[in-house]
Tab-separated table of C-alpha atoms in Angstrom:
chain	number	residue	atom	x	y	z
A	14	UNK	CA	51.595	20.443	-16.468
A	15	UNK	CA	50.855	23.910	-15.110
A	16	UNK	CA	48.152	24.062	-12.457
A	17	UNK	CA	45.276	26.084	-13.997
A	18	UNK	CA	44.571	27.592	-10.552
A	19	UNK	CA	46.992	30.412	-9.765
A	20	UNK	CA	45.964	30.760	-6.108
A	21	UNK	CA	42.998	30.421	-3.793
A	22	UNK	CA	41.497	32.731	-1.199
A	23	UNK	CA	39.336	30.587	1.043
A	24	UNK	CA	36.782	28.854	-1.188
A	25	UNK	CA	37.526	31.187	-4.127
A	26	UNK	CA	40.001	29.942	-6.724
A	27	UNK	CA	41.671	32.378	-9.108
A	28	UNK	CA	42.516	30.746	-12.429
A	29	UNK	CA	45.426	31.618	-14.665
A	30	UNK	CA	42.950	31.846	-17.543
A	31	UNK	CA	41.148	34.717	-15.829
A	32	UNK	CA	44.409	36.456	-14.978
A	33	UNK	CA	45.489	36.203	-18.611
A	34	UNK	CA	42.192	37.641	-19.834
A	35	UNK	CA	42.486	40.468	-17.302
A	36	UNK	CA	45.994	41.276	-18.508
A	37	UNK	CA	44.780	41.286	-22.109
A	38	UNK	CA	42.013	43.768	-21.314
A	39	UNK	CA	44.317	45.963	-19.210
A	40	UNK	CA	47.100	46.283	-21.800
A	41	UNK	CA	44.621	46.656	-24.640
A	42	UNK	CA	42.877	49.494	-22.809
A	43	UNK	CA	46.184	51.214	-22.018
A	44	UNK	CA	47.221	51.082	-25.690
A	45	UNK	CA	43.836	52.397	-26.855
A	46	UNK	CA	43.995	55.320	-24.420
A	47	UNK	CA	47.497	56.161	-25.643
A	48	UNK	CA	46.352	56.105	-29.262
A	49	UNK	CA	43.279	58.193	-28.491
A	50	UNK	CA	45.478	60.910	-26.968
A	51	UNK	CA	47.570	60.965	-30.136
A	52	UNK	CA	44.395	61.344	-32.179
A	53	UNK	CA	43.093	64.201	-30.049
A	54	UNK	CA	40.192	62.198	-28.641
A	55	UNK	CA	39.441	62.329	-24.927
A	56	UNK	CA	40.927	59.060	-23.565
A	57	UNK	CA	38.140	58.923	-20.991
A	58	UNK	CA	35.842	57.978	-23.861
A	59	UNK	CA	37.982	54.905	-24.453
A	60	UNK	CA	37.878	53.955	-20.787
A	61	UNK	CA	34.119	54.464	-20.590
A	62	UNK	CA	33.581	52.538	-23.807
A	63	UNK	CA	35.684	49.634	-22.545
A	64	UNK	CA	33.403	49.415	-19.503
A	65	UNK	CA	30.610	48.673	-21.978
A	66	UNK	CA	32.680	46.485	-24.282
A	67	UNK	CA	34.292	44.055	-21.810
A	68	UNK	CA	31.126	42.520	-20.306
A	69	UNK	CA	29.392	42.468	-23.702
A	70	UNK	CA	32.397	40.769	-25.307
A	71	UNK	CA	32.660	38.120	-22.573
A	72	UNK	CA	28.926	37.355	-22.597
A	73	UNK	CA	28.727	37.108	-26.388
A	74	UNK	CA	31.968	35.116	-26.635
A	75	UNK	CA	30.564	32.585	-24.189
A	76	UNK	CA	27.094	32.527	-25.757
A	77	UNK	CA	28.605	31.992	-29.208
A	78	UNK	CA	30.705	29.082	-27.966
A	79	UNK	CA	27.879	27.473	-25.984
A	80	UNK	CA	25.481	27.763	-28.940
A	81	UNK	CA	27.763	25.648	-31.116
A	82	UNK	CA	28.513	23.208	-28.266
A	83	UNK	CA	24.959	22.931	-26.948
A	84	UNK	CA	24.969	19.129	-27.000
A	85	UNK	CA	27.581	19.256	-24.247
A	86	UNK	CA	26.061	22.078	-22.209
A	87	UNK	CA	22.385	21.101	-22.333
A	88	UNK	CA	23.001	18.480	-19.653
A	89	UNK	CA	25.566	20.576	-17.751
A	90	UNK	CA	23.896	23.961	-17.390
A	91	UNK	CA	26.192	25.102	-14.575
A	92	UNK	CA	29.126	24.823	-16.970
A	93	UNK	CA	27.534	27.499	-19.156
A	94	UNK	CA	28.836	30.162	-16.753
A	95	UNK	CA	32.143	28.402	-15.997
A	96	UNK	CA	34.193	30.682	-18.227
A	97	UNK	CA	37.311	30.026	-16.138
A	98	UNK	CA	37.446	26.590	-17.784
A	99	UNK	CA	37.839	28.227	-21.185
A	100	UNK	CA	35.382	28.264	-24.033
A	101	UNK	CA	35.304	31.888	-25.188
A	102	UNK	CA	34.900	32.218	-28.959
A	103	UNK	CA	36.705	35.306	-30.223
A	104	UNK	CA	34.279	35.886	-33.070
A	105	UNK	CA	31.424	36.018	-30.566
A	106	UNK	CA	33.468	38.431	-28.473
A	107	UNK	CA	34.027	40.646	-31.513
A	108	UNK	CA	30.285	40.731	-32.161
A	109	UNK	CA	29.552	41.715	-28.557
A	110	UNK	CA	32.313	44.292	-28.453
A	111	UNK	CA	31.184	45.799	-31.760
A	112	UNK	CA	27.591	46.107	-30.606
A	113	UNK	CA	28.504	47.686	-27.259
A	114	UNK	CA	31.086	50.009	-28.812
A	115	UNK	CA	28.661	51.115	-31.518
A	116	UNK	CA	25.989	51.925	-28.939
A	117	UNK	CA	28.460	54.031	-26.946
A	118	UNK	CA	29.712	55.827	-30.052
A	119	UNK	CA	26.186	56.628	-31.221
A	120	UNK	CA	25.192	57.841	-27.770
A	121	UNK	CA	28.110	60.282	-27.629
A	122	UNK	CA	28.130	61.159	-31.347
A	123	UNK	CA	31.745	60.079	-31.862
A	124	UNK	CA	33.460	59.239	-35.189
A	125	UNK	CA	32.952	55.483	-35.620
A	126	UNK	CA	35.714	54.628	-38.078
A	127	UNK	CA	38.327	56.793	-36.398
A	128	UNK	CA	37.634	55.137	-33.048
A	129	UNK	CA	37.567	51.697	-34.674
A	130	UNK	CA	41.035	52.378	-36.091
A	131	UNK	CA	42.234	53.379	-32.632
A	132	UNK	CA	40.795	50.249	-31.018
A	133	UNK	CA	41.878	47.528	-33.467
A	134	UNK	CA	45.558	47.316	-32.421
A	135	UNK	CA	44.309	46.866	-28.851
A	136	UNK	CA	41.910	44.136	-29.930
A	137	UNK	CA	44.578	42.104	-31.706
A	138	UNK	CA	47.035	42.640	-28.833
A	139	UNK	CA	44.421	41.323	-26.423
A	140	UNK	CA	43.887	38.304	-28.669
A	141	UNK	CA	47.625	37.597	-28.742
A	142	UNK	CA	47.784	37.640	-24.939
A	143	UNK	CA	44.534	35.732	-24.547
A	144	UNK	CA	45.864	32.749	-26.481
A	145	UNK	CA	48.214	32.077	-23.568
A	146	UNK	CA	45.124	31.487	-21.465
A	147	UNK	CA	44.322	28.643	-23.865
A	148	UNK	CA	47.857	27.347	-23.354
A	149	UNK	CA	47.429	27.327	-19.587
A	150	UNK	CA	44.157	25.425	-19.952
A	151	UNK	CA	45.679	23.000	-22.486
A	152	UNK	CA	43.055	23.898	-25.090
A	153	UNK	CA	42.933	25.330	-28.611
A	154	UNK	CA	45.796	23.043	-29.614
A	155	UNK	CA	46.324	21.226	-32.890
A	156	UNK	CA	46.704	17.607	-33.829
A	157	UNK	CA	49.318	15.116	-32.581
A	158	UNK	CA	52.990	15.731	-33.341
A	159	UNK	CA	56.185	13.851	-32.588
A	160	UNK	CA	58.562	14.445	-29.702
A	161	UNK	CA	61.208	15.367	-32.284
A	162	UNK	CA	58.976	18.130	-33.645
A	163	UNK	CA	58.316	19.494	-30.150
A	164	UNK	CA	62.020	19.458	-29.325
A	165	UNK	CA	62.281	22.764	-31.205
A	166	UNK	CA	60.102	24.510	-28.598
A	167	UNK	CA	61.014	25.676	-25.066
A	168	UNK	CA	60.596	23.066	-22.322
A	169	UNK	CA	57.621	24.813	-20.665
A	170	UNK	CA	55.680	24.675	-23.941
A	171	UNK	CA	56.674	21.061	-24.573
A	172	UNK	CA	55.543	20.038	-21.102
A	173	UNK	CA	52.182	21.804	-21.371
A	174	UNK	CA	51.528	20.357	-24.830
A	175	UNK	CA	52.119	16.821	-23.536
A	176	UNK	CA	48.536	15.715	-22.927
A	177	UNK	CA	47.717	12.129	-22.071
A	178	UNK	CA	51.181	11.015	-23.131
A	179	UNK	CA	50.899	12.657	-26.565
A	180	UNK	CA	52.382	15.899	-27.865
A	181	UNK	CA	50.127	18.314	-29.756
A	182	UNK	CA	50.675	21.255	-32.107
A	183	UNK	CA	50.940	24.459	-30.025
A	184	UNK	CA	48.515	26.308	-32.282
A	185	UNK	CA	47.899	28.806	-29.483
A	186	UNK	CA	51.509	29.911	-30.000
A	187	UNK	CA	51.194	30.163	-33.772
A	188	UNK	CA	48.156	32.405	-33.467
A	189	UNK	CA	49.641	34.477	-30.652
A	190	UNK	CA	52.758	35.211	-32.713
A	191	UNK	CA	50.690	35.958	-35.814
A	192	UNK	CA	48.507	38.341	-33.812
A	193	UNK	CA	51.548	40.150	-32.423
A	194	UNK	CA	52.853	40.582	-35.971
A	195	UNK	CA	49.475	41.928	-37.084
A	196	UNK	CA	49.443	44.295	-34.094
A	197	UNK	CA	52.835	45.680	-35.123
A	198	UNK	CA	51.662	46.148	-38.717
A	199	UNK	CA	48.468	47.911	-37.597
A	200	UNK	CA	50.378	50.251	-35.292
A	201	UNK	CA	52.873	51.103	-38.037
A	202	UNK	CA	49.992	51.772	-40.401
A	203	UNK	CA	48.178	53.850	-37.775
A	204	UNK	CA	51.217	55.991	-36.974
A	205	UNK	CA	52.801	56.324	-40.419
A	206	UNK	CA	50.714	55.112	-43.314
A	207	UNK	CA	47.074	55.834	-42.542
A	208	UNK	CA	45.282	57.444	-45.478
A	209	UNK	CA	41.612	57.247	-44.485
A	210	UNK	CA	39.452	56.363	-41.500
A	211	UNK	CA	38.552	52.698	-41.508
A	212	UNK	CA	41.899	51.612	-42.973
A	213	UNK	CA	43.128	49.987	-39.751
A	214	UNK	CA	39.789	48.289	-39.112
A	215	UNK	CA	39.680	46.768	-42.591
A	216	UNK	CA	43.351	45.751	-42.374
A	217	UNK	CA	42.582	43.960	-39.124
A	218	UNK	CA	39.688	42.123	-40.752
A	219	UNK	CA	41.964	40.937	-43.560
A	220	UNK	CA	45.194	40.157	-41.724
A	221	UNK	CA	43.772	38.512	-38.612
A	222	UNK	CA	41.387	36.424	-40.681
A	223	UNK	CA	44.123	35.131	-42.976
A	224	UNK	CA	46.127	33.794	-40.054
A	225	UNK	CA	43.101	32.427	-38.243
A	226	UNK	CA	41.848	30.632	-41.372
A	227	UNK	CA	45.024	28.597	-41.795
A	228	UNK	CA	45.719	28.001	-38.097
A	229	UNK	CA	42.129	26.919	-37.494
A	230	UNK	CA	42.645	24.139	-40.006
A	231	UNK	CA	45.230	22.600	-37.671
A	232	UNK	CA	43.055	22.596	-34.546
A	233	UNK	CA	41.203	19.627	-33.098
A	234	UNK	CA	38.538	21.539	-31.142
A	235	UNK	CA	36.972	23.703	-33.837
A	236	UNK	CA	33.340	24.711	-33.559
A	237	UNK	CA	31.577	22.973	-36.446
A	238	UNK	CA	28.590	23.749	-38.627
A	239	UNK	CA	27.784	20.578	-40.475
A	240	UNK	CA	31.152	19.432	-41.726
A	241	UNK	CA	32.645	22.914	-41.895
A	242	UNK	CA	34.739	24.813	-39.363
A	243	UNK	CA	32.791	27.878	-38.226
A	244	UNK	CA	35.904	29.990	-37.602
A	245	UNK	CA	37.166	29.348	-41.119
A	246	UNK	CA	33.840	30.373	-42.638
A	247	UNK	CA	33.731	33.552	-40.556
A	248	UNK	CA	37.401	34.325	-41.259
A	249	UNK	CA	36.912	33.941	-44.996
A	250	UNK	CA	33.845	36.203	-44.872
A	251	UNK	CA	35.637	38.862	-42.802
A	252	UNK	CA	38.697	38.852	-45.048
A	253	UNK	CA	36.623	39.254	-48.211
A	254	UNK	CA	34.509	41.988	-46.597
A	255	UNK	CA	37.697	43.747	-45.472
A	256	UNK	CA	39.123	43.729	-49.000
A	257	UNK	CA	35.909	45.100	-50.513
A	258	UNK	CA	35.558	47.819	-47.877
A	259	UNK	CA	39.226	48.766	-48.195
A	260	UNK	CA	38.821	49.294	-51.940
A	261	UNK	CA	35.567	51.238	-51.578
A	262	UNK	CA	36.840	53.534	-48.828
A	263	UNK	CA	40.219	54.096	-50.510
A	264	UNK	CA	38.506	55.272	-53.689
A	265	UNK	CA	35.814	57.395	-52.043
A	266	UNK	CA	36.798	60.969	-51.126
A	267	UNK	CA	35.861	61.646	-47.536
A	268	UNK	CA	36.758	63.895	-44.623
A	269	UNK	CA	39.541	62.320	-42.593
A	270	UNK	CA	40.514	63.098	-39.051
A	271	UNK	CA	44.221	63.719	-38.355
A	272	UNK	CA	46.267	60.538	-38.259
A	273	UNK	CA	47.572	59.359	-34.934
């Protein structure tokens, strides 16, 4: 098992989970700045917008998770802020990031859908990296599997997915790989096949949600609403909305900024 604490400085412990999240934000921001330059948008806008987005995304991701797990947190209020232990819901983070990004865009009168297209490959890249934080915390895994099944994975993954003497599906890995594939598709679309602003955003909504819907069904720690998995409900809604918006925007003549 990997120690979740990377190192300590006096009484302060730095967790691998936090390092992973930091790396996700750093690489995502670098990619977004690169894409903004290609699109002719001042990359400083991306950097300034990220300053708004990151805290909003973290706060909303945590609030979303805590809201659905309130029975646990109501008697452990200190744990509400213990984000280094995990418990960040990506859909909550997307809500927070969208709200903060929209406020920044409106304030500076920037093109919403063009910037959304620039940002979405960074978002999915960050999600792909962030799933390794779940791996390091031994969370977001699936149900029990046999040692024979796990023998197909590298030793470091096998060892980390051995929890309490039982192997579990490395669903973090499945989603990370799916997200990397989606990132590649979005970048190819952005660079070569973009036809209208909003196309990359809607493609993200569809492609990410498809993978998340099926992978979520394998997990053992899903946030629940009644007897239904919240992430599956949200994923289904996002995918359907993405399809509808893709059709509407593809058919509607509109001014389009130069493709990146």
